[in-house]
mmCIF file of C-alpha atoms in Angstrom:
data_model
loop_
_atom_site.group_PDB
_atom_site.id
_atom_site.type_symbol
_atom_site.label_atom_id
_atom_site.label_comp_id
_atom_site.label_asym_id
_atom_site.label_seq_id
_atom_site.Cartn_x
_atom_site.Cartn_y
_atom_site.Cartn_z
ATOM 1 C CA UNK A 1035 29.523 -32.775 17.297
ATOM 2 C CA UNK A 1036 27.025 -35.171 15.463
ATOM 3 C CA UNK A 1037 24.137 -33.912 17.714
ATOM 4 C CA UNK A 1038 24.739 -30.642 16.980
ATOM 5 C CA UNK A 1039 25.025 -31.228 13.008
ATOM 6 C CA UNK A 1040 21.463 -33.302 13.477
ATOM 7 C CA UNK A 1041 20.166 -30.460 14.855
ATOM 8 C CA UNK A 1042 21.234 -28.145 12.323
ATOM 9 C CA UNK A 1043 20.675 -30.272 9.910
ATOM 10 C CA UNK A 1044 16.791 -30.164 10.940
ATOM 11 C CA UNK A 1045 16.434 -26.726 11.924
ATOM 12 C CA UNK A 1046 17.432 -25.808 8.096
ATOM 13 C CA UNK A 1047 15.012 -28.380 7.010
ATOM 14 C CA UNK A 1048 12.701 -26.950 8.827
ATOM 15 C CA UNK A 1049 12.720 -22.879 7.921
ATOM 16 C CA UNK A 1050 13.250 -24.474 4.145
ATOM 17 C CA UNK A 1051 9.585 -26.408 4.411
ATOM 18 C CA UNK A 1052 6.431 -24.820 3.054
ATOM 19 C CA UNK A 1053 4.315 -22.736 5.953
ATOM 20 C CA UNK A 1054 7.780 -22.321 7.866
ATOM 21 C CA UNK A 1055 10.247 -19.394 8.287
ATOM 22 C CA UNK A 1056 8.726 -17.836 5.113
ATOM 23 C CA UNK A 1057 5.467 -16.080 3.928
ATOM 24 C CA UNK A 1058 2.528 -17.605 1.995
ATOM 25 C CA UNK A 1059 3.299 -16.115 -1.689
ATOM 26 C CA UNK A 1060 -0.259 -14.496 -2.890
ATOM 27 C CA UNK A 1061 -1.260 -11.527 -5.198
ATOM 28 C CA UNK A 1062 0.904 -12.603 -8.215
ATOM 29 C CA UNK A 1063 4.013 -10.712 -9.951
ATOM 30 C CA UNK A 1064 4.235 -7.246 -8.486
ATOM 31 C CA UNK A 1065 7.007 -5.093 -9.858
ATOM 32 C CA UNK A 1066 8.776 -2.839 -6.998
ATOM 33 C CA UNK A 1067 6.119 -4.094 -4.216
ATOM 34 C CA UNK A 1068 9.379 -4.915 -2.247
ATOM 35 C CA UNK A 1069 10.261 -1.421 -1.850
ATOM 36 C CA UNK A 1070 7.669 -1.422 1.225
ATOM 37 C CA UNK A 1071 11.260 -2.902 2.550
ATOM 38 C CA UNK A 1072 12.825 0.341 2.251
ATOM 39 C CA UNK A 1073 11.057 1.911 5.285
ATOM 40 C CA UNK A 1074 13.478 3.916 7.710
ATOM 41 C CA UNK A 1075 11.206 3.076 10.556
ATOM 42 C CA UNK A 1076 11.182 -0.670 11.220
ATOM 43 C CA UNK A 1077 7.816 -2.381 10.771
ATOM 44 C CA UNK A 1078 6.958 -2.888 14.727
ATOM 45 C CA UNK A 1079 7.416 1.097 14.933
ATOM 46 C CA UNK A 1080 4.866 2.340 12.435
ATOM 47 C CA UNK A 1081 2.173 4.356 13.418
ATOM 48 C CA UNK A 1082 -1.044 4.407 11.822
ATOM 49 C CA UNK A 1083 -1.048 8.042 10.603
ATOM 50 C CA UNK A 1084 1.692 9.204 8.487
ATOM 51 C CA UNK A 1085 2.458 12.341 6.230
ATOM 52 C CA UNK A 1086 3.629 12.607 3.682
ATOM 53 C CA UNK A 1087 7.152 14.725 2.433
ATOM 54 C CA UNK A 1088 4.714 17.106 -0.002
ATOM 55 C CA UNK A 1089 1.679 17.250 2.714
ATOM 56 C CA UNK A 1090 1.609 21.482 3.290
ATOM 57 C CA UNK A 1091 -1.512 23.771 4.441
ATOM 58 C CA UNK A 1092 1.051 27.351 3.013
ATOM 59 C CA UNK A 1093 -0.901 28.106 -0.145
ATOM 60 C CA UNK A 1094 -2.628 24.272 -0.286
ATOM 61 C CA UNK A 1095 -5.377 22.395 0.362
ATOM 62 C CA UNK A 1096 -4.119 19.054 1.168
ATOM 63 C CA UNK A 1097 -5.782 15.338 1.092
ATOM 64 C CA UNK A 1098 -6.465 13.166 4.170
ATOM 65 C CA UNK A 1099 -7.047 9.020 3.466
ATOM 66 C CA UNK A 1100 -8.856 7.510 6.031
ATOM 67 C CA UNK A 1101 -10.184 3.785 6.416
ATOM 68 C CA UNK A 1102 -10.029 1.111 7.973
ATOM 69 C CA UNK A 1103 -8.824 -2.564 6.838
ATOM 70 C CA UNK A 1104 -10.670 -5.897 7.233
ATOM 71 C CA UNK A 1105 -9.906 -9.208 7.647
ATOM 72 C CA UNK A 1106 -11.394 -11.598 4.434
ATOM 73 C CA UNK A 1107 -14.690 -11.753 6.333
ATOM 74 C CA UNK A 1108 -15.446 -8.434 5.534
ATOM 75 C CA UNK A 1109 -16.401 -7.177 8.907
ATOM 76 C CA UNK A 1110 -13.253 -7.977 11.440
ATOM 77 C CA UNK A 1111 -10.541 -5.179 11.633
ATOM 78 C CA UNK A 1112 -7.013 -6.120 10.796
ATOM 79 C CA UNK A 1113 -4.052 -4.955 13.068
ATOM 80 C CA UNK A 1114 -0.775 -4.839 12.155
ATOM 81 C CA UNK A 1115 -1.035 -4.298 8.405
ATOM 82 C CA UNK A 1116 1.700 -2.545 6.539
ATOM 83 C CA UNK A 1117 0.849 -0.085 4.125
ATOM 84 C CA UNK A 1118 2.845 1.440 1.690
ATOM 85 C CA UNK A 1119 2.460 4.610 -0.719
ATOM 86 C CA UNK A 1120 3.637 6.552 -3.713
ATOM 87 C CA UNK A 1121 2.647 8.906 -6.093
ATOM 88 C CA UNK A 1122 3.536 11.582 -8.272
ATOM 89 C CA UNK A 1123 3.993 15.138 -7.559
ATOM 90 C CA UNK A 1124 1.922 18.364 -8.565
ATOM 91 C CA UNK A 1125 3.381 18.229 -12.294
ATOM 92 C CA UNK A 1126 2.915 14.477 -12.171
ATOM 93 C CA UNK A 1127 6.479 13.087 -12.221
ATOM 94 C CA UNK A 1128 7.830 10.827 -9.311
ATOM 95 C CA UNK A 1129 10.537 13.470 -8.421
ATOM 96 C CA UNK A 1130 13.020 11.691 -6.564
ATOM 97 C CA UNK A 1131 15.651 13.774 -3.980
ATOM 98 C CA UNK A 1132 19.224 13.763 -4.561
ATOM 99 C CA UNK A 1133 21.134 10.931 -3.636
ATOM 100 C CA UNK A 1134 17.572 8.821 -3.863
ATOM 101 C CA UNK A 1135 18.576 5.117 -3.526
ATOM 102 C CA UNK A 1136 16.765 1.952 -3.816
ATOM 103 C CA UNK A 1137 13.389 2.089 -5.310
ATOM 104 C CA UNK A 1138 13.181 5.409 -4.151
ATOM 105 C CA UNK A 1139 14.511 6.360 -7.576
ATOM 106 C CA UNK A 1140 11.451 5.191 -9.668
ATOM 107 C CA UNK A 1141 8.809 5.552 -6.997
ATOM 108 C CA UNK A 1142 10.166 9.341 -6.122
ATOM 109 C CA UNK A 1143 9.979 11.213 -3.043
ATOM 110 C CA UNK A 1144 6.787 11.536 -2.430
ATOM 111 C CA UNK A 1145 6.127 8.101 -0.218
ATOM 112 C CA UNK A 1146 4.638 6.500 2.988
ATOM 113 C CA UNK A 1147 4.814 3.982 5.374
ATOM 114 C CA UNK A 1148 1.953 3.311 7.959
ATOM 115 C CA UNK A 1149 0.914 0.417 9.948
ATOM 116 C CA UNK A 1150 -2.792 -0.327 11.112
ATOM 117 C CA UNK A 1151 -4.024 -0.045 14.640
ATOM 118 C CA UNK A 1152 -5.886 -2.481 17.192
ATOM 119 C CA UNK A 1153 -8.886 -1.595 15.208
ATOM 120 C CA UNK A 1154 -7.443 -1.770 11.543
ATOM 121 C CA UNK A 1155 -7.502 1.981 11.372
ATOM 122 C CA UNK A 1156 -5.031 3.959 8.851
ATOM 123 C CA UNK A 1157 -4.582 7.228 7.588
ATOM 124 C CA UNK A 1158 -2.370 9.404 5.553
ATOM 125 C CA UNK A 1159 -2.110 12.942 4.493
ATOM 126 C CA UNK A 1160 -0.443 14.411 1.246
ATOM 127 C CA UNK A 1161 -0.967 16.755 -1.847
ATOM 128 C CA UNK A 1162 -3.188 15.071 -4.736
ATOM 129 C CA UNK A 1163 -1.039 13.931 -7.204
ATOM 130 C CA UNK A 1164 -1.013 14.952 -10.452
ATOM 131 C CA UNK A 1165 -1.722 12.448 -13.856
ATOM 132 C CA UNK A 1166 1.360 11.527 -15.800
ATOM 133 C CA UNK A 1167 1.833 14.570 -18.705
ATOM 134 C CA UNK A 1168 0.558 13.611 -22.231
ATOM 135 C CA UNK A 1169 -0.867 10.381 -21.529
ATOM 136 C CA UNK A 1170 -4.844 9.600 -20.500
ATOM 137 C CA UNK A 1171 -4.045 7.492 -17.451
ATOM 138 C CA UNK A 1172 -6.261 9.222 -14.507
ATOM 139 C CA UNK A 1173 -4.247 10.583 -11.419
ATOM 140 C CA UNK A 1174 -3.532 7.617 -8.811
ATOM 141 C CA UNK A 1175 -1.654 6.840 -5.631
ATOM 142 C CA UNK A 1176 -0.125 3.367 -6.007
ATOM 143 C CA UNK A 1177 -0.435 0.711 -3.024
ATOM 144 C CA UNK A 1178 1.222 -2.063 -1.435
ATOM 145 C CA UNK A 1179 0.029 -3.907 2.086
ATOM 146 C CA UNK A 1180 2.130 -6.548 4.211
ATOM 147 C CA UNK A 1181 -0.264 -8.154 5.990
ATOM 148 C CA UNK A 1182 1.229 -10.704 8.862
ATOM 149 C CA UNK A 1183 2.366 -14.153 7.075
ATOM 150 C CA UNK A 1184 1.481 -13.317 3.825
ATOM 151 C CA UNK A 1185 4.335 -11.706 1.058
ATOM 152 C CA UNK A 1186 3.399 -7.921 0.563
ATOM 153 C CA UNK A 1187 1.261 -7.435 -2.924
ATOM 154 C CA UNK A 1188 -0.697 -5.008 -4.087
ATOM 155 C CA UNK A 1189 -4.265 -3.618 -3.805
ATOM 156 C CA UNK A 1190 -6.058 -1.372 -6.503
ATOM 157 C CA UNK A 1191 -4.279 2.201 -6.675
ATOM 158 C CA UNK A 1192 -6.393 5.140 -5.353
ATOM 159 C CA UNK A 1193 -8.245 6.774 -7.733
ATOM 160 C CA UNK A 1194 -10.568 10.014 -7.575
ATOM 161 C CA UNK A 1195 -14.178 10.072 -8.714
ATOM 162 C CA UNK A 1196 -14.498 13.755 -10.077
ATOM 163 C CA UNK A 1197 -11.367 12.864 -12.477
ATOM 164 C CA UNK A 1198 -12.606 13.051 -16.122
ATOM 165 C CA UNK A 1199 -9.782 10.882 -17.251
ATOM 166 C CA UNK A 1200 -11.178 8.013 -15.226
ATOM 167 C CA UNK A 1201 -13.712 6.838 -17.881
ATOM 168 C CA UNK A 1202 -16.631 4.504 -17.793
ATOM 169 C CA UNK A 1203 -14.885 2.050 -19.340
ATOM 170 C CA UNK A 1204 -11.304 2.382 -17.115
ATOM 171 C CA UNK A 1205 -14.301 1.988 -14.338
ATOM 172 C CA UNK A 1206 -15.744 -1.497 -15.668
ATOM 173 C CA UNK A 1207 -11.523 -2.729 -16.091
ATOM 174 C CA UNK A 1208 -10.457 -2.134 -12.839
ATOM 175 C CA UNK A 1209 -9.886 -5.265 -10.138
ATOM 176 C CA UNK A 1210 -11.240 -4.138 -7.211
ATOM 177 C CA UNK A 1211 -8.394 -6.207 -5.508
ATOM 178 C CA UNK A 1212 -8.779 -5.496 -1.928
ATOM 179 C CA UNK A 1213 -11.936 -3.219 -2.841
ATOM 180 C CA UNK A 1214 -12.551 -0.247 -4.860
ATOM 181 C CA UNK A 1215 -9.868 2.290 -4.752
ATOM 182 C CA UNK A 1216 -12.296 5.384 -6.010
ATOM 183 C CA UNK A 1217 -12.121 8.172 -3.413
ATOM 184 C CA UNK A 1218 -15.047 10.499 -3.497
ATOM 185 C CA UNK A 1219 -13.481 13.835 -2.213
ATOM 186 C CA UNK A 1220 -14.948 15.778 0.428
ATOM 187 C CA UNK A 1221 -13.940 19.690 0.551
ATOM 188 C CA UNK A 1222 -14.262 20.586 4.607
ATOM 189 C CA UNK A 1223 -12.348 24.218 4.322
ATOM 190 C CA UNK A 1224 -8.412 23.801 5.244
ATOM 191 C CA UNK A 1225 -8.339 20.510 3.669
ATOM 192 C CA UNK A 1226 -10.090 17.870 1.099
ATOM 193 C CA UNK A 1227 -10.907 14.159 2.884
ATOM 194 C CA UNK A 1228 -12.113 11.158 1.489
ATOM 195 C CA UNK A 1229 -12.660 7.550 2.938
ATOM 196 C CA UNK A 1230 -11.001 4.403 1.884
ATOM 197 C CA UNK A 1231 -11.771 0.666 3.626
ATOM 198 C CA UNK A 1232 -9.682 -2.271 2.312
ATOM 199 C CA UNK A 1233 -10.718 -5.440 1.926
ATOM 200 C CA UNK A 1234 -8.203 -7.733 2.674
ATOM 201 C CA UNK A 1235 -8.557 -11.073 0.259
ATOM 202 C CA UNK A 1236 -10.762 -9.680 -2.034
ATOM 203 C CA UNK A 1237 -10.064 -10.725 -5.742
ATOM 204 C CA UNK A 1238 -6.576 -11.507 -4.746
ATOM 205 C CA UNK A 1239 -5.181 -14.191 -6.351
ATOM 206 C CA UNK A 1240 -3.884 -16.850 -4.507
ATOM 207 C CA UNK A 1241 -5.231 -15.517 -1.227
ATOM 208 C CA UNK A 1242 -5.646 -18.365 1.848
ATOM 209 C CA UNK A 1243 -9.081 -19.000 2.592
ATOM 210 C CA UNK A 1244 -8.348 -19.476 6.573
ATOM 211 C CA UNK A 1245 -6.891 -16.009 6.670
#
């Protein structure tokens, strides 16, 4: 019996020391970043292409994300990176269904989970969202990554180029954690696309340098 209490008694001490049985906090406070918890898929099921609940071709033209993530050299891709999206509909409200639990209820419907391939590659498809009615914040799709070790935080929202409401000076205030998040849109006929690499490390705070 006191073997097996010395035992337990070090395993706890163990998962309760810093670099074990927890993740490396980075990216400071982040309001609702753990709803990338909420995914109905677990984590090790995620593919890298996802679509989203509004994502329609019947009367549309809808938006495909592409990029691929790095590792903090700039230049390695990063596999196995969760990615996690939300943003508001075509009247630009986050529209939640009925019954909505968790943060579901704030972040609406209109969400995403994907995970990156062997060669850091994601993608998503969805309707452009809307900017929130009577205020002068441009239209955006809000972002959250889970990167292997490290808490999930988040990265600079997505942002379009050809949006007047994104100003010169909104331009100059923005982080650029992770990278830019402006998306210059391409029209290719059925659809709009636009590209998207992220930067793992970049300008986030706290962020390990041996990553």
């Amino acid at each position: 019996m006191k073997t097996q209490r010395f035992i337990l008694i070090l395993a706890t001490l163990f998962v309760t020391l810093p670099g074990f049985g927890q993740d490396k906090k980075v990216g400071g406070p982040c309001e609702g970043c753990e709803a990338i918890h909420e995914s109905s898929v677990p984590f090790a099921n995620l593919q890298a292409v996802v679509k989203l609940p509004d994502a329609t071709w019947e009367g549309k033209k809808p938006l495909g994300i592409n990029g691929v993530v790095y590792k903090a050299d700039g230049k390695t891709p990063a596999p196995d990176v969760v990615i996690y999206i939300y943003h508001t509909d075509e009247t630009g409200h986050y529209t939640a269904k009925t019954g909505a639990q968790g943060w579901e209820k704030r972040h609406g419907s209109i969400r995403g989970w994907m995970k990156t391939n062997e060669k850091g590659e994601y993608k998503f498809v969805t309707l452009r969202p809307a900017p929130y009615p009577g205020h002068s914040d441009p239209a955006h799709i809000h972002v959250t990554i889970k990167e292997p070790g490290l808490n999930e935080y988040y990265i600079d929202e997505y942002l379009f180029d050809d949006d007047p409401r994104l100003t010169a000076d909104q331009r100059q205030k923005l982080e650029n954690r992770a990278g830019s998040g402006i998306l210059k849109l391409k029209d290719v006929g059925t659809m709009y696309k636009a590209e998207r690499n992220i930067y793992l490390g970049k300008n986030i705070p706290n962020y390990p340098t041996n990553q």
